[in-house]
Coordinates of C-alpha atoms in Angstrom, one line a residue:
Chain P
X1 CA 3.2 -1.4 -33.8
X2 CA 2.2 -4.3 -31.8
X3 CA 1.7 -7.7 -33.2
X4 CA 0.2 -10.2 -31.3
X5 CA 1.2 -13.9 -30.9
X6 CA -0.9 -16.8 -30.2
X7 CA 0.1 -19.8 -28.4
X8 CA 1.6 -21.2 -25.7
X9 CA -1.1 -21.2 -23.1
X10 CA 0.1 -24.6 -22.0
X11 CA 3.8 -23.3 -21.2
X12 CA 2.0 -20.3 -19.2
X13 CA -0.1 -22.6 -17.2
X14 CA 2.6 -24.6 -16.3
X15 CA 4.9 -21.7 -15.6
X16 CA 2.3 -20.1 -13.5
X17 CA 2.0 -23.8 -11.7
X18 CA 5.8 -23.6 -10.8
X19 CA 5.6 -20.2 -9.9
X20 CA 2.4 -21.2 -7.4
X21 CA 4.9 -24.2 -5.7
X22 CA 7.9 -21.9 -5.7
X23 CA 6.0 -19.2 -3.6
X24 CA 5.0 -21.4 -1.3
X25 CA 9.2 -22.6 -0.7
X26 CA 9.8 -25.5 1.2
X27 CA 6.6 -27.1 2.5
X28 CA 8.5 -28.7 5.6
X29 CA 8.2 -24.5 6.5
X30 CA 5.3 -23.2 7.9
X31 CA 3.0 -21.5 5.3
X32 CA 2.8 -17.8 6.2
X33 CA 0.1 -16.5 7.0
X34 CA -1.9 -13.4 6.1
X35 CA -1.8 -12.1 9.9
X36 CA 1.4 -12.9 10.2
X37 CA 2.1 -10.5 7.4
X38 CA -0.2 -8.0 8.8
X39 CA 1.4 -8.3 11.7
X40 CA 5.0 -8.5 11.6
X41 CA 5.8 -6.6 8.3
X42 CA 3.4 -3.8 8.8
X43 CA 5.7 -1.3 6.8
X44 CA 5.9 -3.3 3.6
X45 CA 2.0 -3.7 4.2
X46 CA 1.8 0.0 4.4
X47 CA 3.9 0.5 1.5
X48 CA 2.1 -1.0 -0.7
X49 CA -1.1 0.6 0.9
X50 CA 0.6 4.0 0.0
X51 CA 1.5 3.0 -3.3
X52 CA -2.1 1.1 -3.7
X53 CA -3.5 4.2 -2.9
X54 CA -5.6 2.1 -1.1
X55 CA -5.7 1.4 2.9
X56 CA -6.6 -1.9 3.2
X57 CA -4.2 -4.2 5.4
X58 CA -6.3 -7.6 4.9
X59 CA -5.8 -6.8 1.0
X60 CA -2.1 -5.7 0.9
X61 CA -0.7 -8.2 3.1
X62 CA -2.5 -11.0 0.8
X63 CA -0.7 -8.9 -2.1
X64 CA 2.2 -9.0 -0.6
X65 CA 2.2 -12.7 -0.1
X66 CA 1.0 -13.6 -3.8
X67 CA 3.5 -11.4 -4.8
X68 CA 6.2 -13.5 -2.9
X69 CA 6.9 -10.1 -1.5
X70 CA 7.7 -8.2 -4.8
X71 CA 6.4 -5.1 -3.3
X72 CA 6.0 -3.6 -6.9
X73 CA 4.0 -6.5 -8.2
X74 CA 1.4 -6.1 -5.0
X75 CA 1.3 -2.7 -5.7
X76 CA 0.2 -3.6 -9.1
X77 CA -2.2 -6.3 -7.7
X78 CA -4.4 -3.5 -5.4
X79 CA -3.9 -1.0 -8.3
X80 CA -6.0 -3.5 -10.2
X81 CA -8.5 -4.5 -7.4
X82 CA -9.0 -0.8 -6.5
X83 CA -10.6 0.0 -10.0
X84 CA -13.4 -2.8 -9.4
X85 CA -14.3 -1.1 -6.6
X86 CA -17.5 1.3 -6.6
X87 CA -16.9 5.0 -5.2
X88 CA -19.0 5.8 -2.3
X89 CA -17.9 9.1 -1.7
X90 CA -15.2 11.4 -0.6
X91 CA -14.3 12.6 2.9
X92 CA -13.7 15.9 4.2
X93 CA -10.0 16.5 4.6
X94 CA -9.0 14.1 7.1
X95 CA -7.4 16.6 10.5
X96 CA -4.3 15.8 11.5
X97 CA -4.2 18.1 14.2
X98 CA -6.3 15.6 16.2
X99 CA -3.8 12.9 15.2
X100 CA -3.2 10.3 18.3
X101 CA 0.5 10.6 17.8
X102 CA 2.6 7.6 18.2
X103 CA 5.7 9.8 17.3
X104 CA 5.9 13.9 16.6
X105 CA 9.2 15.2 16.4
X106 CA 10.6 18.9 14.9
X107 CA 14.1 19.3 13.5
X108 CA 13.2 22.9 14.1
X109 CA 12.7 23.3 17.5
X110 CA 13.6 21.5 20.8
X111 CA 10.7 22.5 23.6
X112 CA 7.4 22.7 21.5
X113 CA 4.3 21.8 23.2
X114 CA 3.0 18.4 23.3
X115 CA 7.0 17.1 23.1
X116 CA 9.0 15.7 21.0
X117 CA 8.2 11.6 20.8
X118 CA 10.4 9.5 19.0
X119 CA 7.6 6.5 18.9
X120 CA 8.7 3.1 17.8
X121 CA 11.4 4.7 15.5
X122 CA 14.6 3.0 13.8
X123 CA 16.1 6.9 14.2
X124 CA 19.2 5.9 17.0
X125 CA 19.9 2.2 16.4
X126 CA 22.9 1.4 15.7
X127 CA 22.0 -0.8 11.9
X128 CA 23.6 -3.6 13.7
X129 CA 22.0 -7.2 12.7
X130 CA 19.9 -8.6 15.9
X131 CA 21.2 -12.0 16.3
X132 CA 18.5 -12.5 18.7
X133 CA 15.4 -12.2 16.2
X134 CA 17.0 -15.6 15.1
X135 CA 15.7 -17.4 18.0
X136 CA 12.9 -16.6 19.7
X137 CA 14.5 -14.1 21.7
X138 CA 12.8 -11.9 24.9
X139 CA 10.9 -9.5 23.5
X140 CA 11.4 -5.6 25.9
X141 CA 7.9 -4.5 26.7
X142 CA 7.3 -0.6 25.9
X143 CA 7.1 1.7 28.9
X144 CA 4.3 3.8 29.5
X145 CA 4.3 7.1 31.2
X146 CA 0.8 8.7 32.3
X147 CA 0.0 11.1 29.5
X148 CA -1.3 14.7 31.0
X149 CA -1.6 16.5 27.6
X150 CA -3.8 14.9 24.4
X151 CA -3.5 17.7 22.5
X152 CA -0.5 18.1 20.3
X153 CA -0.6 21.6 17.8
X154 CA 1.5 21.5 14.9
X155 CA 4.6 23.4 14.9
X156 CA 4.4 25.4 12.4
X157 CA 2.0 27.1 13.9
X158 CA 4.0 28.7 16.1
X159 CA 6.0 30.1 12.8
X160 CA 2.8 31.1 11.3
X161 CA 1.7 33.6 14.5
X162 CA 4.9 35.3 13.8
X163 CA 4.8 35.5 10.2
X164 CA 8.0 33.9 9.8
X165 CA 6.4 31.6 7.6
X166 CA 4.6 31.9 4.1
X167 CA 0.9 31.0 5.1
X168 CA -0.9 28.1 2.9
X169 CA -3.4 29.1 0.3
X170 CA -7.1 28.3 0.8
X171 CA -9.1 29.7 -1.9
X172 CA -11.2 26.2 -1.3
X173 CA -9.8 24.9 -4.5
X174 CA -11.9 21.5 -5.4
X175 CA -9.2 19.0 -6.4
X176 CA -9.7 17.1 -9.5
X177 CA -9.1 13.1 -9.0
X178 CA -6.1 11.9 -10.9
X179 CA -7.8 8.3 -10.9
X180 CA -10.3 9.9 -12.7
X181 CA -9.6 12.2 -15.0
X182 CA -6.0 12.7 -16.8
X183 CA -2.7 14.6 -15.4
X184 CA -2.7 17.8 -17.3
X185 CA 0.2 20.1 -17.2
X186 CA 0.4 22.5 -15.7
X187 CA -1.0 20.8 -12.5
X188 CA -2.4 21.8 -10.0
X189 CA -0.3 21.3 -6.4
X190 CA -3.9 19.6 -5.3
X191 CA -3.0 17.0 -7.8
X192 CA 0.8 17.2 -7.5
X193 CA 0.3 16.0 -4.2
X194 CA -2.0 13.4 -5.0
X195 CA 0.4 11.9 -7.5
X196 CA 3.3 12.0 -5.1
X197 CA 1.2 10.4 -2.5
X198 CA 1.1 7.4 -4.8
X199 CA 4.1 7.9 -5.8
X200 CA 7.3 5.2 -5.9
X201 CA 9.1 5.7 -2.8
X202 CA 12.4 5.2 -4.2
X203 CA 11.9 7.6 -7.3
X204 CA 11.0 10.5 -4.4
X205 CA 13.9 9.8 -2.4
X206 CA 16.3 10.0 -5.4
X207 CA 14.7 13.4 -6.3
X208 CA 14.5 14.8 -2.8
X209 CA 18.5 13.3 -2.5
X210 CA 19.2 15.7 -5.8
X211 CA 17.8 18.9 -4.3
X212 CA 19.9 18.6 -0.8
X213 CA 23.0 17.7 -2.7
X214 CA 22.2 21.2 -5.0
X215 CA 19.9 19.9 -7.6
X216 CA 17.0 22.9 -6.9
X217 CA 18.3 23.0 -3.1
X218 CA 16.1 24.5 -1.0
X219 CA 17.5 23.8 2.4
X220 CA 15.0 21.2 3.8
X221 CA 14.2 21.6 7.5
X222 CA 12.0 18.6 9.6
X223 CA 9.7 21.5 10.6
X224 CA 7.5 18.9 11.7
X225 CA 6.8 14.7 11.3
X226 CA 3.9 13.1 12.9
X227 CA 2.7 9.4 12.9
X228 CA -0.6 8.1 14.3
X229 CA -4.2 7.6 14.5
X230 CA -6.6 9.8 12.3
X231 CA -10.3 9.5 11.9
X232 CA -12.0 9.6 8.5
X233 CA -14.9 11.4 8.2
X234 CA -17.9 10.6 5.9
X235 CA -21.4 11.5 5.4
X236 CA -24.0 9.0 4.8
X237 CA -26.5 10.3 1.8
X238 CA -29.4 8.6 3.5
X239 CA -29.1 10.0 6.8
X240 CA -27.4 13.4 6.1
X241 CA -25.0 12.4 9.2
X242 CA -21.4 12.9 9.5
X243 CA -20.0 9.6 10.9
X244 CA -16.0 9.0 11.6
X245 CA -16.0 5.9 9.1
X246 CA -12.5 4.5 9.4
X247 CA -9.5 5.2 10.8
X248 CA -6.2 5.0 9.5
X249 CA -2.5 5.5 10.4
X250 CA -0.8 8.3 7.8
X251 CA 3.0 10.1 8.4
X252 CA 2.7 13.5 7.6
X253 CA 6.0 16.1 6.6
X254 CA 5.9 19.5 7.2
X255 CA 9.4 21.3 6.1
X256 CA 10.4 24.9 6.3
X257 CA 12.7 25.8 3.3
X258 CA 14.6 28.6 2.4
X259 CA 13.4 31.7 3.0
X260 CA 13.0 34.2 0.6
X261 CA 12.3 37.9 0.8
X262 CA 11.8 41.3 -1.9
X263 CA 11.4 44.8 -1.0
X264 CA 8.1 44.2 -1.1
X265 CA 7.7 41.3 1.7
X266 CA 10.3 40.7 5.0
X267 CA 12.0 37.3 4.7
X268 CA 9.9 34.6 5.3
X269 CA 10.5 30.6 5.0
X270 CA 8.7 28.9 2.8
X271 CA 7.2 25.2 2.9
X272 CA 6.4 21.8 1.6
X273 CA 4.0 19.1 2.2
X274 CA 3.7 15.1 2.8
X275 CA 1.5 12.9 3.6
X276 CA 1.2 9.1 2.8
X277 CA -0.2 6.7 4.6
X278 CA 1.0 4.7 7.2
X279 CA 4.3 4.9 9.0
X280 CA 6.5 6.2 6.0
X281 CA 8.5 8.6 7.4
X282 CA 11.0 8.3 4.5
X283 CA 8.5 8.8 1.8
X284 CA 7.0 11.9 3.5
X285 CA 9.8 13.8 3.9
X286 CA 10.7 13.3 0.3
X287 CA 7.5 14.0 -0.8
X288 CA 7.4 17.2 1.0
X289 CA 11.1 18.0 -0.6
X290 CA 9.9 17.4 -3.7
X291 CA 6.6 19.4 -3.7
X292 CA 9.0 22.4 -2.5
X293 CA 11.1 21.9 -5.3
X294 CA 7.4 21.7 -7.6
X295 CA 6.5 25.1 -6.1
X296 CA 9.6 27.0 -7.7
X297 CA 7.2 29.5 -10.5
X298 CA 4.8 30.4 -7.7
X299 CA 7.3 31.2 -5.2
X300 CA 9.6 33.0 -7.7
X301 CA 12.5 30.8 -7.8
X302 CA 14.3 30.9 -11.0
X303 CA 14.4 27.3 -13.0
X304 CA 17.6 25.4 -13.0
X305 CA 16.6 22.8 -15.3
X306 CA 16.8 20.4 -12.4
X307 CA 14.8 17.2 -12.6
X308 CA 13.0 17.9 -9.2
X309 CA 11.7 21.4 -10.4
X310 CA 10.6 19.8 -13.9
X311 CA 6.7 19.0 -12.9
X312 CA 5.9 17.5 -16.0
X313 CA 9.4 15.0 -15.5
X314 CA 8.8 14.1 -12.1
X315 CA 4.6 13.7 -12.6
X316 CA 4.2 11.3 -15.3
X317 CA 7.8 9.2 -13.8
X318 CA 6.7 9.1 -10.2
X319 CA 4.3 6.3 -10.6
X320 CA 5.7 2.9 -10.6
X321 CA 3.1 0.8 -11.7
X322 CA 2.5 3.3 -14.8
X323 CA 6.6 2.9 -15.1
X324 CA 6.4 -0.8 -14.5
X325 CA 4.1 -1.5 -16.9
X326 CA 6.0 0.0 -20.2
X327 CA 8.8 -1.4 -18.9
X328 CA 8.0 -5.0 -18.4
X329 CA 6.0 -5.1 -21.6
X330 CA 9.5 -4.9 -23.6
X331 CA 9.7 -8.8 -22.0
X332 CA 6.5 -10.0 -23.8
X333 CA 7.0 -11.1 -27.7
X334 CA 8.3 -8.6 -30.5
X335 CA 8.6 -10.9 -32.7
X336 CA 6.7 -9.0 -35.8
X337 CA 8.3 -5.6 -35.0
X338 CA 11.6 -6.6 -34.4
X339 CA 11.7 -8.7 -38.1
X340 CA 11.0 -5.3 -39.8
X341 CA 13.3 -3.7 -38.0
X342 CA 16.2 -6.3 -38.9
X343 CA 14.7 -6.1 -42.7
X344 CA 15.4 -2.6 -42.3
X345 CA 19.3 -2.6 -41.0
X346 CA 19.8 -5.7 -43.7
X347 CA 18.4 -3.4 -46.7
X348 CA 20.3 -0.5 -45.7
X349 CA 23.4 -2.3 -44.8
X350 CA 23.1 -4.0 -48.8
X351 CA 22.4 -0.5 -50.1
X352 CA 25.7 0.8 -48.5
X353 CA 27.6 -2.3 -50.0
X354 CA 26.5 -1.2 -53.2
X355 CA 27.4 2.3 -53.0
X356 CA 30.8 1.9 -51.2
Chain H
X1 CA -27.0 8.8 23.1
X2 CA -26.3 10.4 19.5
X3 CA -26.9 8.5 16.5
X4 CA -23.5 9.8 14.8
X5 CA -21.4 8.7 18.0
X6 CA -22.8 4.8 17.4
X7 CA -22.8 4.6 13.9
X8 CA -19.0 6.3 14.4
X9 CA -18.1 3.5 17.1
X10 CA -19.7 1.1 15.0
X11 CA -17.8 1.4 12.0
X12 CA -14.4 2.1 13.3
X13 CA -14.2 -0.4 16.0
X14 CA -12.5 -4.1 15.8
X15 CA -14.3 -6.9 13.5
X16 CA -13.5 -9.6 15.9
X17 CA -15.0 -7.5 19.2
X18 CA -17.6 -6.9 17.6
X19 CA -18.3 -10.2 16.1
X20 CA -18.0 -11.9 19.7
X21 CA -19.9 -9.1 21.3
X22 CA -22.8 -9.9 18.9
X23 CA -22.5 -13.7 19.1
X24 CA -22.9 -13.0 22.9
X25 CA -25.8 -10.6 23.3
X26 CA -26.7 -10.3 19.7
X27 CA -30.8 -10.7 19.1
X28 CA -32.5 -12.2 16.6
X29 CA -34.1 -10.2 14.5
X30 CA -36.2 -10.5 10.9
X31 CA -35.6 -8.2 8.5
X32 CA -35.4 -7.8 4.6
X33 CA -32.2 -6.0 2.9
X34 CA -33.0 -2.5 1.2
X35 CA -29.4 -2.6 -0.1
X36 CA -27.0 -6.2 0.4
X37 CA -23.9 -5.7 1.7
X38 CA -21.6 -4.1 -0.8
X39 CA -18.2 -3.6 -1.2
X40 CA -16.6 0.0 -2.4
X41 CA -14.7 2.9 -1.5
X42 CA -14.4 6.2 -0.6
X43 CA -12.0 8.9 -1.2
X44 CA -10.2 10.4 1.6
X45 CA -8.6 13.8 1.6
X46 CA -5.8 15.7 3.1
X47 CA -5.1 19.4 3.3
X48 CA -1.9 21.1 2.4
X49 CA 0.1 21.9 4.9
X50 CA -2.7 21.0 7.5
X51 CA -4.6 24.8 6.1
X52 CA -4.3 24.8 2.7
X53 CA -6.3 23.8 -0.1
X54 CA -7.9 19.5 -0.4
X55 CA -6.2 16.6 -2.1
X56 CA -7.4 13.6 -2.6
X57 CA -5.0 11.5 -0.6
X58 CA -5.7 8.0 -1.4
X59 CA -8.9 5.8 -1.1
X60 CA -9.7 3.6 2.2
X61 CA -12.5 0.0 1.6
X62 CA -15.7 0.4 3.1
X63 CA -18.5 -1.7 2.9
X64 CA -22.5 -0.8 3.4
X65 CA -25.5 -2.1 3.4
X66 CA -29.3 -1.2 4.6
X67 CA -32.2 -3.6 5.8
X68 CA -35.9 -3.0 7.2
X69 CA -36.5 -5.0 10.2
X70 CA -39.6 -6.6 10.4
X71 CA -40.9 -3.7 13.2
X72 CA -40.2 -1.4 10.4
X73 CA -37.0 0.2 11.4
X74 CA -34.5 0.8 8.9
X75 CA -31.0 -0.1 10.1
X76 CA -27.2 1.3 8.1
X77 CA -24.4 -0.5 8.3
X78 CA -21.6 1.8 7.1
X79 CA -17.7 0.0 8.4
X80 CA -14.3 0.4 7.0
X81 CA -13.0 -2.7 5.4
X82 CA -14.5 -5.2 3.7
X83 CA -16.5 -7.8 6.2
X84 CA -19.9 -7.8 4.8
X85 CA -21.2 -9.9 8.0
X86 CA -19.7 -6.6 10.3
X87 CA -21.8 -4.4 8.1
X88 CA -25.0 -6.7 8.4
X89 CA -24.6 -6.6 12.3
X90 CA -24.1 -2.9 12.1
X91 CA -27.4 -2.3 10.4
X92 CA -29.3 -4.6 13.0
X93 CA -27.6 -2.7 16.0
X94 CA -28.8 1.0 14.0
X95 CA -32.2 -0.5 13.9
X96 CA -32.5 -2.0 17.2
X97 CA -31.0 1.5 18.4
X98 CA -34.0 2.9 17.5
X99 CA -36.3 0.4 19.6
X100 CA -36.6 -0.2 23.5
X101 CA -33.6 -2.6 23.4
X102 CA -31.2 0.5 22.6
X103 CA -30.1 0.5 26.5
X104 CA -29.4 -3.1 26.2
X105 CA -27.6 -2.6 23.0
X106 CA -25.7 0.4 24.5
X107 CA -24.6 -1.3 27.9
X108 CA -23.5 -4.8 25.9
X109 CA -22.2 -3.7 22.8
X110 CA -21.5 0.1 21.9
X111 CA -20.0 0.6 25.9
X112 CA -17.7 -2.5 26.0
X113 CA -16.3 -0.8 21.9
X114 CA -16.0 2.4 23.1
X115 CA -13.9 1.4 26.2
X116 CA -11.8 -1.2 24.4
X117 CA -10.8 1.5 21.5
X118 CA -10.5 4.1 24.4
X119 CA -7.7 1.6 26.1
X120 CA -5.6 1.0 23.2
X121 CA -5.8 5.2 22.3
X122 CA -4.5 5.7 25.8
X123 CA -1.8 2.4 25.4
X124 CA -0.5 4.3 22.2
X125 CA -0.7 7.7 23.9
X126 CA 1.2 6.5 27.4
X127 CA 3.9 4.0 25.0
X128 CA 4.3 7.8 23.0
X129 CA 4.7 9.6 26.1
X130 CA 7.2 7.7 27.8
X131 CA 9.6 8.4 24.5
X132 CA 9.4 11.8 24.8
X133 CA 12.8 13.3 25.1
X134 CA 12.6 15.9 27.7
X135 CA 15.4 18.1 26.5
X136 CA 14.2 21.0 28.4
X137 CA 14.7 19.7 31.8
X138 CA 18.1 18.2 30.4
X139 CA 19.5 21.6 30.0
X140 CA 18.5 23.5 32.4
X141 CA 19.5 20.8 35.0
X142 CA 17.3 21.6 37.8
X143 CA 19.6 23.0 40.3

């Protein structure tokens, strides 16, 4: 049980003073602006955009500076703003085949069509620090080359003609909104994939980590990562017309996995799916490692026990702000609790005197 | 000149453009709001594995808004994000699209968007294409 305290409102308005100056550091240094964040830390703005589960740029880079950058904590600030928000509606699935790539590369295979494009990728750099980003160093200007094909298929297709690959299920499954009604096990991988698209980037990195090092290993290949432009498509109630609404910037994961094969069926590879937004290519691979791992029962893999095949472990753990929460609470007074406990361990400790 | 394809350019295209487009050639024009701007959301799907079944994905800001100009048009202003002054001038535009000053409208403002987002698609495209690693012509060497 929790007890509340009074009290103490004067302390936490002067604490939240000192925490207001100390964001803003020394004022001799120029404030920072919200642009600037947009601008110039665009992955931390799309991290917490991905984790927000809410693409906003204006709002997450203002989270991200109220924060003082505690990516975590402006998470939790768009989580919070998001639910003040009224639902208009729901898009058709967005299509990522008509993606305006700024990078599409395949582990898989070398010569697909429409390239392979490494975009503005740290893949290659040597992780040394640039000494020049100290001073306001020449910036290189990115080439251009005339573009002669727009059109760039997905890779996996090219599996799929063949049959090398397990095809994806449409039985036109209406997916239930996590945000609005409860996780309930077992899940759907509609809603799996929902929660892992929110989920903490770091938790799905550690679980994706523990299948390739044998943990549920299922032999990951980059069958496919794209990055770009993709339109989102809504239809206004009034009008009855279909109008391209926004557009955002989402990574998406396609892996091929181990194949598997019976008597029954030839050997074919099997797959998983990610998809976040923004340029997160770290978080969608993992995510698509994971939801392979997820997919064990309807693909026929026995269960190891490990954490990334245990849905109900990794579902109601992958979301940080749900994790945050319980966790930071344990800061906020126990005072009434934690003296019954203590009467507790002094009666019993008295009892054992007694007895010894 | 489809209503769809303005209301599409409309709502995707950049709040400052559009803001200086409209402060250049905008027109004055009387109406009374059916709906004030209003912030929300909407919920934007993905599909598994790009064929499978919907998820919802995560939800993108959108604001809206609808007005009756005083000719008796009715004008929506549907954008992502949250500037309720872009909606406003997206209504006027979907009204005055429906009057004789559509070819203005179209020439000044949807033309100039369409081109400008056209541009940076085709930056992003050409930057892409010159990273493209051309293994195939690497191995066979062109002898």
């Amino acid at each position: 049980m929790y007890v509340a305290v009074k009290g103490g409102e004067k302390a936490i308005e002067n604490a939240h003073n000192w925490l207001s100056e100390i964001r803003r550091g020394d004022v001799n240094v120029p404030n920072l602006e919200i642009d600037q964040i947009k601008e110039q830390l665009t992955l931390s703005v799309e991290r917490v955009m991905s984790e927000g589960s809410l693409y906003d740029t204006d709002l997450a880079a203002l989270a991200i500076k109220q924060s003082r950058g505690d990516l975590i904590e402006a998470i939790f600030l768009i989580r919070a703003y998001r639910t003040t928000l009224p639902r208009f509606g729901t898009s058709p699935p967005i299509k990522t085949e008509d993606m305006v790539c700024m990078r599409r590369i395949s582990a898989t295979y070398k010569d697909i069509p429409g390239k392979q494009k490494l975009g503005p990728t740290f893949d290659y750099t040597h992780r040394l620090l640039d000494f020049s980003l100290l001073a306001e160093g020449n910036i290189p200007k990115a080439e251009k080359r005339k573009v002669l094909k727009e059109k760039i298929p997905h890779v996996l297709r090219f599996l799929n003609k063949e049959g090398l690959i397990q095809k994806e299920k449409n039985n036109n499954y209406q997916p239930k909104d996590i945000t609005r009604n409860p996780l309930e096990f077992p899940a759907n991988r509609s809603e799996r994939l929902q929660s892992l698209s929110r989920a903490d980037e770091g938790f799905l990195l550690a679980l994706a980590y523990s299948t390739q090092r044998g943990y549920a290993r299922n032999h990951a290949f980059v069958g496919e990562l794209r990055i770009g432009y993709v339109k989102v498509k809504y239809n206004i109630p009034e009008l009855d017309i279909e109008i391209d609404i926004a557009e955002i910037i989402v990574t998406e994961c396609e892996s091929v996995n181990q194949f598997q094969g019976s008597k029954k069926t030839p050997a074919q590879f099997t797959r998983g799916y990610g998809l976040t937004f923004g340029q997160l290519e770290r978080k969608a691979v993992s995510m698509a490692l994971v939801d392979r791992a997820l997919r064990w029962k309807e693909i026929g893999e026995e269960f190891v026990g490990a954490p990334a095949q245990d849905e109900e472990f990794v579902l109601s753990h992958c979301d940080n702000i749900q994790a945050t929460g319980f966790l930071e609470h344990l800061k906020l007074p126990h005072y009434v609790d934690f003296q019954s406990e203590l009467e507790l361990v002094r009666r019993i400790r008295k009892e054992y005197e007694k007895n010894k | 000149m489809e209503r769809k394809f303005w209301l599409s350019t409309l709502a995707t295209c950049n709040d400052a453009h559009l803001t200086s487009l409209w402060q250049k050639f905008g027109i004055e024009v009387n109406f009374t709001w059916l709906r004030k701007p209003e912030i929300g959301s909407i919920m934007c799907q993905g599909k598994i594995g790009v064929t499978g079944n919907n998820f919802n994905f995560g939800e993108v800001t959108i604001t809206r808004c609808q007005l009756k100009t005083s000719q008796g048009k009715i004008g929506h202003g549907y954008v992502q994000g949250r500037n309720k002054h872009k909606a406003e001038i997206v209504a006027i535009c979907d009204a005055l699209m429906q009057t004789n000053k559509r070819d203005f409208l179209i020439k000044n403002i949807i033309r100039p968007l369409v081109v400008s987002d056209k541009n940076l698609k085709k930056d992003v495209m050409s930057k892409s294409e010159s990273t493209a690693v051309d293994f195939f012509t690497l191995v066979r060497g062109e002898t």
